[in-house]
mmCIF file of C-alpha atoms and ligand atoms in Angstrom:
data_model
loop_
_atom_site.group_PDB
_atom_site.id
_atom_site.type_symbol
_atom_site.label_atom_id
_atom_site.label_comp_id
_atom_site.label_asym_id
_atom_site.label_seq_id
_atom_site.Cartn_x
_atom_site.Cartn_y
_atom_site.Cartn_z
ATOM 1 C CA MET A 1 27.575 121.927 89.124
ATOM 2 C CA THR A 2 26.576 125.476 88.422
ATOM 3 C CA LEU A 3 28.707 128.989 88.970
ATOM 4 C CA PRO A 4 26.669 132.222 88.563
ATOM 5 C CA ASP A 5 27.822 134.650 85.447
ATOM 6 C CA LEU A 6 31.703 135.436 86.241
ATOM 7 C CA LYS A 7 31.382 137.640 84.119
ATOM 8 C CA SER A 8 30.812 141.438 84.183
ATOM 9 C CA ASP A 9 26.872 142.500 83.201
ATOM 10 C CA CYS A 10 26.757 146.099 82.982
ATOM 11 C CA MET A 11 22.898 146.182 82.145
ATOM 12 C CA ASN A 12 21.982 144.268 85.312
ATOM 13 C CA CYS A 13 24.214 146.341 88.078
ATOM 14 C CA ALA A 14 23.132 148.856 89.237
ATOM 15 C CA ALA A 15 26.606 150.497 88.407
ATOM 16 C CA LEU A 16 28.656 149.293 92.145
ATOM 17 C CA CYS A 17 32.713 149.507 90.985
ATOM 18 C CA CYS A 18 31.769 153.484 89.441
ATOM 19 C CA VAL A 19 30.200 154.222 92.876
ATOM 20 C CA SER A 20 32.215 151.583 96.017
ATOM 21 C CA LEU A 21 35.842 151.874 94.308
ATOM 22 C CA VAL A 22 38.171 154.739 95.401
ATOM 23 C CA LEU A 23 40.092 156.314 92.299
ATOM 24 C CA ASP A 24 43.169 157.772 92.799
ATOM 25 C CA LYS A 25 44.696 160.699 90.723
ATOM 26 C CA GLY A 26 46.939 159.367 89.155
ATOM 27 C CA PRO A 27 48.529 157.761 85.712
ATOM 28 C CA MET A 28 45.116 155.303 85.812
ATOM 29 C CA PHE A 29 42.361 158.148 86.692
ATOM 30 C CA ALA A 30 41.940 161.537 85.706
ATOM 31 C CA ILE A 31 40.233 163.217 89.393
ATOM 32 C CA ASP A 32 39.976 161.591 93.077
ATOM 33 C CA LYS A 33 36.758 159.610 94.180
ATOM 34 C CA ALA A 34 36.029 159.135 97.841
ATOM 35 C CA ALA A 35 34.646 155.311 98.570
ATOM 36 C CA GLY A 36 30.491 155.964 98.247
ATOM 37 C CA THR A 37 30.749 158.797 95.918
ATOM 38 C CA PRO A 38 29.202 158.636 92.570
ATOM 39 C CA CYS A 39 31.749 159.025 89.970
ATOM 40 C CA PRO A 40 30.560 162.122 88.309
ATOM 41 C CA ASN A 41 30.925 160.504 84.803
ATOM 42 C CA LEU A 42 28.059 158.022 85.678
ATOM 43 C CA GLY A 43 24.429 158.163 83.617
ATOM 44 C CA LYS A 44 22.004 156.665 86.443
ATOM 45 C CA HIS A 45 23.677 153.525 86.080
ATOM 46 C CA LEU A 46 25.782 154.184 82.838
ATOM 47 C CA CYS A 47 28.708 155.423 82.291
ATOM 48 C CA THR A 48 29.011 158.389 80.073
ATOM 49 C CA ILE A 49 31.955 158.489 78.755
ATOM 50 C CA HIS A 50 32.108 154.644 78.296
ATOM 51 C CA ASP A 51 34.003 154.820 74.561
ATOM 52 C CA ASP A 52 36.457 156.944 75.096
ATOM 53 C CA LEU A 53 37.825 155.943 78.689
ATOM 54 C CA GLU A 54 41.813 155.942 77.910
ATOM 55 C CA PRO A 55 41.529 159.328 76.107
ATOM 56 C CA ARG A 56 39.246 161.009 79.196
ATOM 57 C CA GLY A 57 42.801 159.652 81.711
ATOM 58 C CA PHE A 58 40.452 156.648 83.072
ATOM 59 C CA LYS A 59 41.990 153.155 82.245
ATOM 60 C CA GLY A 60 41.543 151.713 85.147
ATOM 61 C CA CYS A 61 38.569 151.794 84.727
ATOM 62 C CA THR A 62 39.357 150.101 81.598
ATOM 63 C CA LEU A 63 41.537 147.019 83.374
ATOM 64 C CA TYR A 64 39.043 146.245 86.126
ATOM 65 C CA ASP A 65 36.223 143.696 85.762
ATOM 66 C CA CYS A 66 34.549 142.406 89.010
ATOM 67 C CA ALA A 67 34.064 139.210 87.617
ATOM 68 C CA GLY A 68 29.968 138.902 87.685
ATOM 69 C CA ALA A 69 30.076 140.490 91.163
ATOM 70 C CA GLY A 70 28.059 143.578 90.326
ATOM 71 C CA GLN A 71 24.949 142.290 88.876
ATOM 72 C CA ARG A 72 24.670 139.436 91.177
ATOM 73 C CA VAL A 73 24.622 141.457 94.356
ATOM 74 C CA THR A 74 22.160 143.968 92.396
ATOM 75 C CA GLN A 75 19.666 140.952 91.267
ATOM 76 C CA GLU A 76 19.998 138.490 94.160
ATOM 77 C CA ARG A 77 19.991 140.425 96.983
ATOM 78 C CA PHE A 78 19.067 143.728 96.266
ATOM 79 C CA ASN A 79 15.872 141.810 94.286
ATOM 80 C CA GLY A 80 17.075 144.719 90.751
ATOM 81 C CA GLU A 81 16.564 147.697 93.339
ATOM 82 C CA SER A 82 19.568 150.457 92.797
ATOM 83 C CA TRP A 83 21.096 153.224 95.303
ATOM 84 C CA ARG A 84 20.382 155.806 93.129
ATOM 85 C CA ASP A 85 16.051 155.381 94.119
ATOM 86 C CA ALA A 86 16.791 153.998 97.577
ATOM 87 C CA PRO A 87 20.351 156.008 98.844
ATOM 88 C CA GLU A 88 19.723 154.114 102.232
ATOM 89 C CA LEU A 89 20.807 150.714 99.883
ATOM 90 C CA LEU A 90 24.035 152.152 99.396
ATOM 91 C CA PRO A 91 26.515 151.496 102.794
ATOM 92 C CA ALA A 92 24.415 147.484 102.146
ATOM 93 C CA MET A 93 25.008 147.162 98.355
ATOM 94 C CA MET A 94 28.933 148.176 98.650
ATOM 95 C CA ARG A 95 29.171 145.810 101.735
ATOM 96 C CA ASP A 96 27.842 142.798 99.495
ATOM 97 C CA PHE A 97 30.545 143.846 96.568
ATOM 98 C CA ALA A 98 33.480 143.927 98.224
ATOM 99 C CA ASN A 99 32.873 140.538 100.464
ATOM 100 C CA LEU A 100 31.521 138.921 97.441
ATOM 101 C CA ARG A 101 34.124 140.350 94.130
ATOM 102 C CA PRO A 102 36.517 138.808 95.520
ATOM 103 C CA ILE A 103 34.700 135.796 95.441
ATOM 104 C CA HIS A 104 34.071 136.135 91.710
ATOM 105 C CA GLU A 105 37.532 136.494 91.627
ATOM 106 C CA ARG A 106 38.714 133.086 93.040
ATOM 107 C CA MET A 107 35.722 131.697 91.277
ATOM 108 C CA THR A 108 37.475 133.274 88.290
ATOM 109 C CA MET A 109 40.488 131.626 88.671
ATOM 110 C CA LEU A 110 39.186 127.732 89.899
ATOM 111 C CA VAL A 111 37.503 127.925 86.014
ATOM 112 C CA ALA A 112 40.072 128.794 83.775
ATOM 113 C CA ALA A 113 42.098 125.632 86.527
ATOM 114 C CA GLU A 114 40.616 123.166 84.900
ATOM 115 C CA THR A 115 42.331 123.552 81.227
ATOM 116 C CA TYR A 116 45.479 122.723 83.449
ATOM 117 C CA SER A 117 44.252 118.383 83.180
ATOM 118 C CA LEU A 118 44.835 118.507 87.278
ATOM 119 C CA PRO A 119 45.356 114.693 89.223
ATOM 120 C CA PRO A 120 41.952 113.971 89.997
ATOM 121 C CA GLU A 121 42.792 115.052 93.586
ATOM 122 C CA LEU A 122 44.249 118.276 92.472
ATOM 123 C CA GLU A 123 40.674 117.947 90.743
ATOM 124 C CA ALA A 124 38.235 117.162 93.155
ATOM 125 C CA ARG A 125 39.254 120.046 95.410
ATOM 126 C CA ARG A 126 39.040 122.520 93.063
ATOM 127 C CA ALA A 127 35.603 121.560 91.753
ATOM 128 C CA GLU A 128 34.682 121.234 96.159
ATOM 129 C CA LEU A 129 36.386 125.001 96.099
ATOM 130 C CA LEU A 130 34.202 126.405 93.492
ATOM 131 C CA ARG A 131 31.041 124.197 94.814
ATOM 132 C CA LYS A 132 31.175 126.572 98.275
ATOM 133 C CA LEU A 133 32.565 129.826 97.174
ATOM 134 C CA SER A 134 29.219 129.420 94.471
ATOM 135 C CA ARG A 135 27.118 129.439 97.696
ATOM 136 C CA LEU A 136 29.181 132.035 100.071
ATOM 137 C CA TRP A 137 28.489 135.725 100.058
ATOM 138 C CA ALA A 138 30.948 136.257 102.242
ATOM 139 C CA ASP A 139 34.402 135.280 102.329
ATOM 140 C CA THR A 140 36.127 132.603 105.568
ATOM 141 C CA THR A 141 38.473 132.059 106.723
ATOM 142 C CA GLU A 142 38.463 128.395 106.146
ATOM 143 C CA GLN A 143 37.358 129.025 102.164
ATOM 144 C CA LYS A 144 39.626 131.107 102.206
ATOM 145 C CA ALA A 145 42.842 129.074 103.997
ATOM 146 C CA ALA A 146 41.665 126.013 100.991
ATOM 147 C CA PHE A 147 42.576 128.105 98.193
ATOM 148 C CA ASP A 148 45.488 129.492 99.612
ATOM 149 C CA ALA A 149 46.606 125.924 99.436
ATOM 150 C CA PHE A 150 44.924 125.075 96.170
ATOM 151 C CA LEU A 151 47.268 127.606 93.943
ATOM 152 C CA SER A 152 50.561 126.172 96.286
ATOM 153 C CA ASP A 153 50.244 123.024 95.607
ATOM 154 C CA MET A 154 48.545 123.953 91.700
ATOM 155 C CA ARG A 155 51.290 126.295 90.861
ATOM 156 C CA LYS A 156 53.624 122.778 92.688
ATOM 157 C CA PHE A 157 52.345 120.929 89.133
ATOM 158 C CA VAL A 158 52.089 123.167 87.074
ATOM 159 C CA ASP A 159 55.814 124.126 87.420
ATOM 160 C CA ARG A 160 56.909 120.201 87.876
HETATM 161 S S1 SF4 B 1 34.658 156.891 84.057
HETATM 162 FE FE1 SF4 B 1 32.723 155.825 83.826
HETATM 163 S S2 SF4 B 1 33.398 153.101 84.186
HETATM 164 FE FE2 SF4 B 1 35.120 154.760 85.777
HETATM 165 S S3 SF4 B 1 34.104 155.033 86.935
HETATM 166 FE FE3 SF4 B 1 33.153 156.952 86.168
HETATM 167 S S4 SF4 B 1 31.499 156.377 85.031
HETATM 168 FE FE4 SF4 B 1 32.626 154.554 85.988
#
Protein backbone atom coordinates (compact mmCIF):
# COMPACT_ATOMS: atom_id res chain seq x y z
CA MET A 1 0.00 0.00 0.00
CA THR A 2 1.37 3.41 -0.91
CA LEU A 3 0.65 5.99 1.75
CA PRO A 4 0.95 9.73 1.39
CA ASP A 5 3.95 11.36 3.01
CA LEU A 6 3.10 11.72 6.71
CA LYS A 7 5.97 14.06 7.55
CA SER A 8 5.61 17.79 7.08
CA ASP A 9 7.47 19.24 4.10
CA CYS A 10 7.31 23.01 4.46
CA MET A 11 9.24 23.54 1.20
CA ASN A 12 6.31 22.11 -0.74
CA CYS A 13 3.57 23.75 1.31
CA ALA A 14 1.99 27.18 1.00
CA ALA A 15 2.46 27.79 4.75
CA LEU A 16 -1.06 26.62 5.44
CA CYS A 17 -0.52 26.29 9.20
CA CYS A 18 0.92 29.80 9.45
CA VAL A 19 -2.11 31.34 7.78
CA SER A 20 -4.92 28.99 8.79
CA LEU A 21 -4.51 28.49 12.48
CA VAL A 22 -5.61 30.75 15.31
CA LEU A 23 -2.82 31.85 17.65
CA ASP A 24 -3.74 32.77 21.22
CA LYS A 25 -1.35 35.06 23.03
CA GLY A 26 0.08 33.27 26.07
CA PRO A 27 2.84 30.82 27.00
CA MET A 28 2.80 29.21 23.55
CA PHE A 29 2.43 32.23 21.28
CA ALA A 30 3.59 35.82 21.66
CA ILE A 31 0.64 37.22 19.71
CA ASP A 32 -3.03 36.79 18.96
CA LYS A 33 -3.77 35.90 15.35
CA ALA A 34 -7.07 35.10 13.66
CA ALA A 35 -7.64 32.15 11.34
CA GLY A 36 -7.04 33.18 7.73
CA THR A 37 -4.61 35.98 8.63
CA PRO A 38 -0.95 35.34 7.77
CA CYS A 39 1.35 35.35 10.79
CA PRO A 40 3.41 38.57 10.76
CA ASN A 41 6.57 36.43 10.99
CA LEU A 42 5.77 34.64 7.74
CA GLY A 43 7.82 35.42 4.64
CA LYS A 44 6.30 34.30 1.37
CA HIS A 45 5.89 30.72 2.53
CA LEU A 46 8.57 30.21 5.19
CA CYS A 47 8.93 31.43 8.75
CA THR A 48 11.40 34.29 9.09
CA ILE A 49 12.17 33.42 12.75
CA HIS A 50 12.36 29.64 12.32
CA ASP A 51 15.67 29.29 14.17
CA ASP A 52 14.55 31.51 16.98
CA LEU A 53 10.97 30.46 17.65
CA GLU A 54 11.12 29.63 21.34
CA PRO A 55 13.09 32.69 22.51
CA ARG A 56 10.75 34.88 20.44
CA GLY A 57 7.73 33.47 22.27
CA PHE A 58 6.51 30.96 19.66
CA LYS A 59 7.14 27.65 21.40
CA GLY A 60 3.76 26.44 20.12
CA CYS A 61 5.09 26.48 16.57
CA THR A 62 7.94 24.12 17.53
CA LEU A 63 5.40 21.62 18.86
CA TYR A 64 3.09 21.70 15.87
CA ASP A 65 3.22 19.20 13.02
CA CYS A 66 0.73 18.95 10.17
CA ALA A 67 1.63 15.28 9.58
CA GLY A 68 2.12 16.01 5.89
CA ALA A 69 -1.34 17.44 5.30
CA GLY A 70 -0.07 20.89 4.31
CA GLN A 71 2.07 19.91 1.36
CA ARG A 72 -0.48 17.36 0.20
CA VAL A 73 -3.27 19.94 0.07
CA THR A 74 -0.97 22.43 -1.65
CA GLN A 75 0.40 20.03 -4.24
CA GLU A 76 -2.42 17.57 -4.85
CA ARG A 77 -5.51 19.71 -4.35
CA PHE A 78 -4.16 23.02 -5.66
CA ASN A 79 -1.45 21.97 -8.09
CA GLY A 80 1.25 23.79 -6.11
CA GLU A 81 -0.59 27.10 -6.26
CA SER A 82 -0.66 29.45 -3.28
CA TRP A 83 -3.09 31.80 -1.62
CA ARG A 84 -0.22 34.33 -1.72
CA ASP A 85 -0.53 34.60 -5.50
CA ALA A 86 -4.22 33.78 -5.70
CA PRO A 87 -5.93 35.00 -2.50
CA GLU A 88 -9.27 33.65 -3.67
CA LEU A 89 -7.91 30.15 -3.04
CA LEU A 90 -7.44 30.74 0.68
CA PRO A 91 -10.87 29.66 2.00
CA ALA A 92 -10.74 26.39 0.04
CA MET A 93 -7.12 25.74 1.04
CA MET A 94 -7.97 26.33 4.69
CA ARG A 95 -11.01 24.07 4.45
CA ASP A 96 -9.06 21.22 2.84
CA PHE A 97 -6.18 21.60 5.31
CA ALA A 98 -8.56 21.50 8.29
CA ASN A 99 -10.24 18.42 6.83
CA LEU A 100 -7.06 16.55 5.95
CA ARG A 101 -4.90 17.13 8.99
CA PRO A 102 -6.91 14.90 11.37
CA ILE A 103 -6.89 12.18 8.73
CA HIS A 104 -3.10 12.39 8.46
CA GLU A 105 -2.77 12.34 12.25
CA ARG A 106 -4.82 9.18 12.37
CA MET A 107 -2.73 7.58 9.64
CA THR A 108 0.42 8.47 11.62
CA MET A 109 -1.00 6.66 14.65
CA LEU A 110 -1.94 3.64 12.56
CA VAL A 111 1.55 3.44 11.07
CA ALA A 112 3.03 3.60 14.59
CA ALA A 113 0.69 0.79 15.69
CA GLU A 114 2.48 -1.58 13.33
CA THR A 115 5.28 -1.95 15.89
CA TYR A 116 2.97 -3.79 18.34
CA SER A 117 2.83 -7.16 16.55
CA LEU A 118 -0.95 -7.09 16.57
CA PRO A 119 -3.06 -10.23 16.34
CA PRO A 120 -4.26 -10.94 12.76
CA GLU A 121 -7.76 -9.51 13.22
CA LEU A 122 -6.49 -6.21 14.60
CA GLU A 123 -3.72 -6.06 12.01
CA ALA A 124 -6.27 -6.54 9.23
CA ARG A 125 -8.39 -3.70 10.64
CA ARG A 126 -5.32 -1.47 10.94
CA ALA A 127 -4.36 -2.08 7.33
CA GLU A 128 -7.93 -1.54 6.11
CA LEU A 129 -8.25 1.73 8.01
CA LEU A 130 -4.98 2.96 6.53
CA ARG A 131 -6.07 1.99 3.05
CA LYS A 132 -9.37 3.82 3.39
CA LEU A 133 -7.96 6.91 5.13
CA SER A 134 -5.28 7.31 2.47
CA ARG A 135 -8.06 7.89 -0.09
CA LEU A 136 -10.06 10.43 1.90
CA TRP A 137 -9.87 14.19 1.73
CA ALA A 138 -12.41 14.70 4.49
CA ASP A 139 -13.58 12.64 7.40
CA THR A 140 -16.67 10.48 7.40
CA THR A 141 -18.69 9.45 10.44
CA GLU A 142 -18.13 5.83 9.47
CA GLN A 143 -14.35 6.19 9.37
CA LYS A 144 -14.25 8.06 12.68
CA ALA A 145 -16.29 5.33 14.34
CA ALA A 146 -14.12 2.57 12.82
CA PHE A 147 -10.95 4.30 14.00
CA ASP A 148 -12.30 4.85 17.53
CA ALA A 149 -13.35 1.20 17.74
CA PHE A 150 -9.90 0.10 16.55
CA LEU A 151 -8.19 2.34 19.10
CA SER A 152 -10.34 1.01 21.90
CA ASP A 153 -9.59 -2.63 20.95
CA MET A 154 -5.93 -1.81 20.51
CA ARG A 155 -5.77 -0.31 24.02
CA LYS A 156 -7.28 -3.49 25.42
CA PHE A 157 -4.64 -5.52 23.58
CA VAL A 158 -1.76 -3.31 24.77
CA ASP A 159 -3.03 -3.20 28.39
CA ARG A 160 -3.34 -6.98 28.68
S1 LIG B 1 6.02 32.21 14.07
FE1 LIG B 1 6.74 31.29 12.17
S2 LIG B 1 6.13 29.11 12.29
FE2 LIG B 1 4.95 30.24 13.84
S3 LIG B 1 3.02 30.77 12.80
FE3 LIG B 1 4.42 32.50 12.55
S4 LIG B 1 5.43 32.16 10.57
FE4 LIG B 1 4.50 30.21 11.19
